[in-house]
Amino acid sequence: MGEINVLINKSKLEKRIQEIAKQIEKDYEGKEIVLVGILKGSVIFMSELAKNMKKSVELDFIDASSYKGTESTGTVKINKDIRNSIEGKEVIIVEDIIDTGRTLTYVLEYLKQKNPNSIKIVTMLSKPSRRVMELNVDYIGFSIDDKFVVGYGLDYNEKYRNLPYIGYIE
Ligand code: IMP
Ligand code: MG
């Protein structure tokens, strides 16, 4: 494991997250939102996003995983479900990074079965060149090249989640 290089620094990240928060507030004017974060990677992005919204938003979490180490295993598991009903609500799924798109495709279909009024996706990062599943993503922080990244919630074997920037490992 080599050293960690900065890919997106803290201020660039925070500025972009502020922009997305404003855009979402504009798009959902007069509506109540439930943010559903996918554990654990989305936690830091989600809190930054929520802190930048003026209106009250509901927060919930789902734990879904398809990863072991640096490779997707292909199958997605729900380890912990959301706590509250989302029936009739405006739901935004919050993800750290979309790689193959398998996790989100699965979580999206899973949450749709709970009959929300609407459901959208916001992701901090996207690696479009790695996409296997066709997926419509509503809000994207940054699109990046095919690099394994850590920090701002993202881990490598549970390490580096608390870095205040996005780094990549050489
Ligand atoms: P997907 O199902 O292939 O789209 O993978 C999405 C999940 O894989 C994300 O929620 C992350 O937890 C993890 N992941 C994908 N790429 C990276 C990366 O570069 N660094 C850390 N985790 C990653
Ligand atoms: Mg994840």
CSV table of C-alpha atoms and ligand atoms in Angstrom, one decimal:
chain,number,residue,atom,x,y,z
A,1,MET,CA,0.0,0.0,0.0
A,2,GLY,CA,1.6,3.3,-1.2
A,3,GLU,CA,1.0,6.8,0.0
A,4,ILE,CA,-2.1,8.8,-0.4
A,5,ASN,CA,-2.3,11.6,-2.9
A,6,VAL,CA,-4.9,14.4,-2.8
A,7,LEU,CA,-7.4,14.1,-5.7
A,8,ILE,CA,-10.1,16.6,-4.5
A,9,ASN,CA,-9.2,18.9,-1.6
A,10,LYS,CA,-11.5,19.8,1.3
A,11,SER,CA,-12.5,23.3,0.1
A,12,LYS,CA,-13.3,22.1,-3.5
A,13,LEU,CA,-15.4,19.3,-2.0
A,14,GLU,CA,-17.2,21.5,0.4
A,15,LYS,CA,-17.9,24.2,-2.2
A,16,ARG,CA,-19.4,21.6,-4.6
A,17,ILE,CA,-21.5,20.0,-1.8
A,18,GLN,CA,-22.9,23.5,-1.0
A,19,GLU,CA,-23.9,23.9,-4.6
A,20,ILE,CA,-25.7,20.5,-4.7
A,21,ALA,CA,-27.5,21.3,-1.4
A,22,LYS,CA,-28.8,24.6,-2.9
A,23,GLN,CA,-29.8,22.8,-6.1
A,24,ILE,CA,-31.7,20.2,-4.2
A,25,GLU,CA,-33.5,22.8,-2.1
A,26,LYS,CA,-34.5,24.6,-5.3
A,27,ASP,CA,-35.8,21.4,-6.9
A,28,TYR,CA,-37.8,20.4,-3.8
A,29,GLU,CA,-39.3,23.8,-2.9
A,30,GLY,CA,-42.3,23.4,-0.7
A,31,LYS,CA,-41.7,19.6,-0.3
A,32,GLU,CA,-40.4,17.5,2.5
A,33,ILE,CA,-37.3,15.4,1.8
A,34,VAL,CA,-36.0,12.2,3.3
A,35,LEU,CA,-32.3,11.6,2.8
A,36,VAL,CA,-31.5,7.9,2.8
A,37,GLY,CA,-27.7,7.4,3.2
A,38,ILE,CA,-26.1,4.1,2.2
A,39,LEU,CA,-23.9,3.0,5.1
A,40,LYS,CA,-21.1,3.5,5.8
A,41,GLY,CA,-19.5,5.4,3.0
A,42,SER,CA,-22.1,8.1,2.6
A,43,VAL,CA,-22.1,9.4,6.2
A,44,ILE,CA,-19.6,12.3,5.9
A,45,PHE,CA,-21.0,13.5,2.6
A,46,MET,CA,-24.6,13.2,3.8
A,47,SER,CA,-23.9,15.3,7.0
A,48,GLU,CA,-22.1,18.0,4.9
A,49,LEU,CA,-25.0,18.0,2.5
A,50,ALA,CA,-27.7,18.1,5.2
A,51,LYS,CA,-25.9,20.9,7.1
A,52,ASN,CA,-26.0,23.0,4.0
A,53,MET,CA,-29.8,22.8,3.7
A,54,LYS,CA,-31.9,25.4,5.4
A,55,LYS,CA,-35.1,23.4,5.5
A,56,SER,CA,-35.6,20.5,7.8
A,57,VAL,CA,-34.8,17.1,6.2
A,58,GLU,CA,-35.4,13.6,7.6
A,59,LEU,CA,-32.4,11.4,7.8
A,60,ASP,CA,-32.4,7.6,7.5
A,61,PHE,CA,-29.9,5.0,6.7
A,62,ILE,CA,-29.7,1.6,4.9
A,63,ASP,CA,-26.7,-0.6,5.0
A,64,ALA,CA,-26.0,-2.3,1.7
A,65,SER,CA,-22.7,-3.8,0.5
A,66,SER,CA,-21.3,-5.5,-2.5
A,67,TYR,CA,-17.6,-4.9,-1.7
A,68,LYS,CA,-14.8,-6.8,-0.2
A,69,GLY,CA,-11.4,-5.1,-0.3
A,70,THR,CA,-11.1,-3.2,-3.6
A,71,GLU,CA,-13.3,-5.4,-5.8
A,72,SER,CA,-17.1,-5.6,-6.2
A,73,THR,CA,-18.4,-9.1,-5.4
A,74,GLY,CA,-21.4,-8.6,-7.7
A,75,THR,CA,-24.1,-9.5,-5.2
A,76,VAL,CA,-25.6,-6.9,-3.0
A,77,LYS,CA,-26.8,-7.5,0.5
A,78,ILE,CA,-29.0,-5.4,2.7
A,79,ASN,CA,-27.4,-5.6,6.2
A,80,LYS,CA,-29.7,-3.0,7.9
A,81,ASP,CA,-33.0,-1.6,6.6
A,82,ILE,CA,-34.3,2.0,6.9
A,83,ARG,CA,-36.0,2.8,10.2
A,84,ASN,CA,-39.0,4.9,9.1
A,85,SER,CA,-41.7,4.5,6.5
A,86,ILE,CA,-41.0,6.3,3.2
A,87,GLU,CA,-44.5,5.7,1.8
A,88,GLY,CA,-45.7,8.8,-0.1
A,89,LYS,CA,-42.5,10.6,0.7
A,90,GLU,CA,-39.9,12.4,-1.5
A,91,VAL,CA,-36.8,10.2,-1.1
A,92,ILE,CA,-33.2,11.0,-2.1
A,93,ILE,CA,-30.7,8.2,-1.9
A,94,VAL,CA,-27.3,9.5,-0.8
A,95,GLU,CA,-24.2,7.5,-2.0
A,96,ASP,CA,-20.5,8.1,-1.6
A,97,ILE,CA,-19.4,6.7,-5.0
A,98,ILE,CA,-21.0,4.9,-7.9
A,99,ASP,CA,-18.7,2.4,-9.5
A,100,THR,CA,-20.3,-0.5,-11.4
A,101,GLY,CA,-23.7,0.8,-10.3
A,102,ARG,CA,-24.7,-2.5,-8.8
A,103,THR,CA,-25.3,-1.3,-5.2
A,104,LEU,CA,-27.5,1.6,-6.2
A,105,THR,CA,-29.5,-0.3,-8.8
A,106,TYR,CA,-30.3,-2.9,-6.1
A,107,VAL,CA,-31.0,-0.3,-3.4
A,108,LEU,CA,-33.2,1.8,-5.7
A,109,GLU,CA,-35.4,-1.2,-6.7
A,110,TYR,CA,-35.5,-2.2,-3.0
A,111,LEU,CA,-36.7,1.2,-1.8
A,112,LYS,CA,-39.2,1.6,-4.7
A,113,GLN,CA,-41.1,-1.4,-3.3
A,114,LYS,CA,-41.8,0.8,-0.2
A,115,ASN,CA,-43.9,3.1,-2.3
A,116,PRO,CA,-42.2,6.5,-2.0
A,117,ASN,CA,-43.9,9.4,-3.9
A,118,SER,CA,-40.6,10.0,-5.7
A,119,ILE,CA,-37.0,8.7,-5.5
A,120,LYS,CA,-33.8,10.4,-6.7
A,121,ILE,CA,-30.1,9.7,-6.4
A,122,VAL,CA,-27.3,12.0,-5.2
A,123,THR,CA,-23.7,10.8,-5.2
A,124,MET,CA,-20.5,12.5,-4.1
A,125,LEU,CA,-18.4,10.7,-6.8
A,126,SER,CA,-19.0,8.7,-10.0
A,127,LYS,CA,-16.7,6.5,-12.0
A,128,PRO,CA,-18.6,6.5,-15.3
A,129,SER,CA,-16.0,4.3,-17.1
A,130,ARG,CA,-16.7,1.4,-14.6
A,131,ARG,CA,-20.5,1.4,-15.0
A,132,VAL,CA,-22.0,-2.0,-15.6
A,133,MET,CA,-25.6,-1.2,-14.8
A,134,GLU,CA,-27.5,1.5,-16.6
A,135,LEU,CA,-28.5,4.0,-14.0
A,136,ASN,CA,-30.0,7.5,-14.0
A,137,VAL,CA,-28.1,9.7,-11.4
A,138,ASP,CA,-29.8,13.0,-10.6
A,139,TYR,CA,-27.0,14.8,-8.8
A,140,ILE,CA,-23.2,14.1,-9.1
A,141,GLY,CA,-20.5,15.9,-7.1
A,142,PHE,CA,-17.6,14.9,-9.3
A,143,SER,CA,-17.0,12.4,-12.0
A,144,ILE,CA,-13.5,10.8,-11.7
A,145,ASP,CA,-11.2,8.4,-13.6
A,146,ASP,CA,-10.9,4.8,-12.7
A,147,LYS,CA,-8.8,5.2,-9.5
A,148,PHE,CA,-9.4,3.6,-6.1
A,149,VAL,CA,-10.2,6.6,-3.8
A,150,VAL,CA,-10.4,7.0,-0.1
A,151,GLY,CA,-11.5,9.6,2.4
A,152,TYR,CA,-14.6,11.7,3.1
A,153,GLY,CA,-16.4,8.4,4.1
A,154,LEU,CA,-14.7,6.2,1.6
A,155,ASP,CA,-12.5,3.4,2.9
A,156,TYR,CA,-9.9,0.9,2.0
A,157,ASN,CA,-10.5,-2.1,4.3
A,158,GLU,CA,-12.2,0.3,6.8
A,159,LYS,CA,-9.3,2.7,6.9
A,160,TYR,CA,-9.1,6.4,5.8
A,161,ARG,CA,-12.8,7.1,6.1
A,162,ASN,CA,-12.1,10.2,8.2
A,163,LEU,CA,-9.8,12.0,5.8
A,164,PRO,CA,-11.3,15.4,5.1
A,165,TYR,CA,-10.5,15.2,1.4
A,166,ILE,CA,-10.6,12.6,-1.4
A,167,GLY,CA,-7.3,10.9,-1.9
A,168,TYR,CA,-6.1,8.0,-4.1
A,169,ILE,CA,-3.6,5.3,-3.4
A,170,GLU,CA,-0.7,4.9,-5.7
B,1,IMP,P1,-20.8,-0.4,-7.1
B,1,IMP,O1,-21.9,-1.3,-6.6
B,1,IMP,O2,-19.9,-1.1,-8.0
B,1,IMP,O3,-21.3,0.9,-7.8
B,1,IMP,O4,-20.0,0.1,-5.9
B,1,IMP,C1,-20.4,1.1,-5.0
B,1,IMP,C2,-19.7,0.9,-3.7
B,1,IMP,O5,-18.4,0.4,-3.8
B,1,IMP,C3,-19.6,2.3,-3.0
B,1,IMP,O6,-20.7,2.5,-2.2
B,1,IMP,C4,-18.3,2.1,-2.2
B,1,IMP,O7,-18.6,1.6,-1.0
B,1,IMP,C5,-17.5,1.1,-3.0
B,1,IMP,N1,-16.5,1.7,-3.8
B,1,IMP,C6,-16.4,1.8,-5.2
B,1,IMP,N2,-15.4,2.4,-5.6
B,1,IMP,C7,-14.7,2.7,-4.5
B,1,IMP,C8,-13.4,3.4,-4.3
B,1,IMP,O8,-12.7,3.9,-5.3
B,1,IMP,N3,-13.0,3.6,-3.0
B,1,IMP,C9,-13.7,3.1,-2.0
B,1,IMP,N4,-14.9,2.5,-2.1
B,1,IMP,C10,-15.3,2.3,-3.4
B,2,MG,MG,-20.7,2.2,-0.1
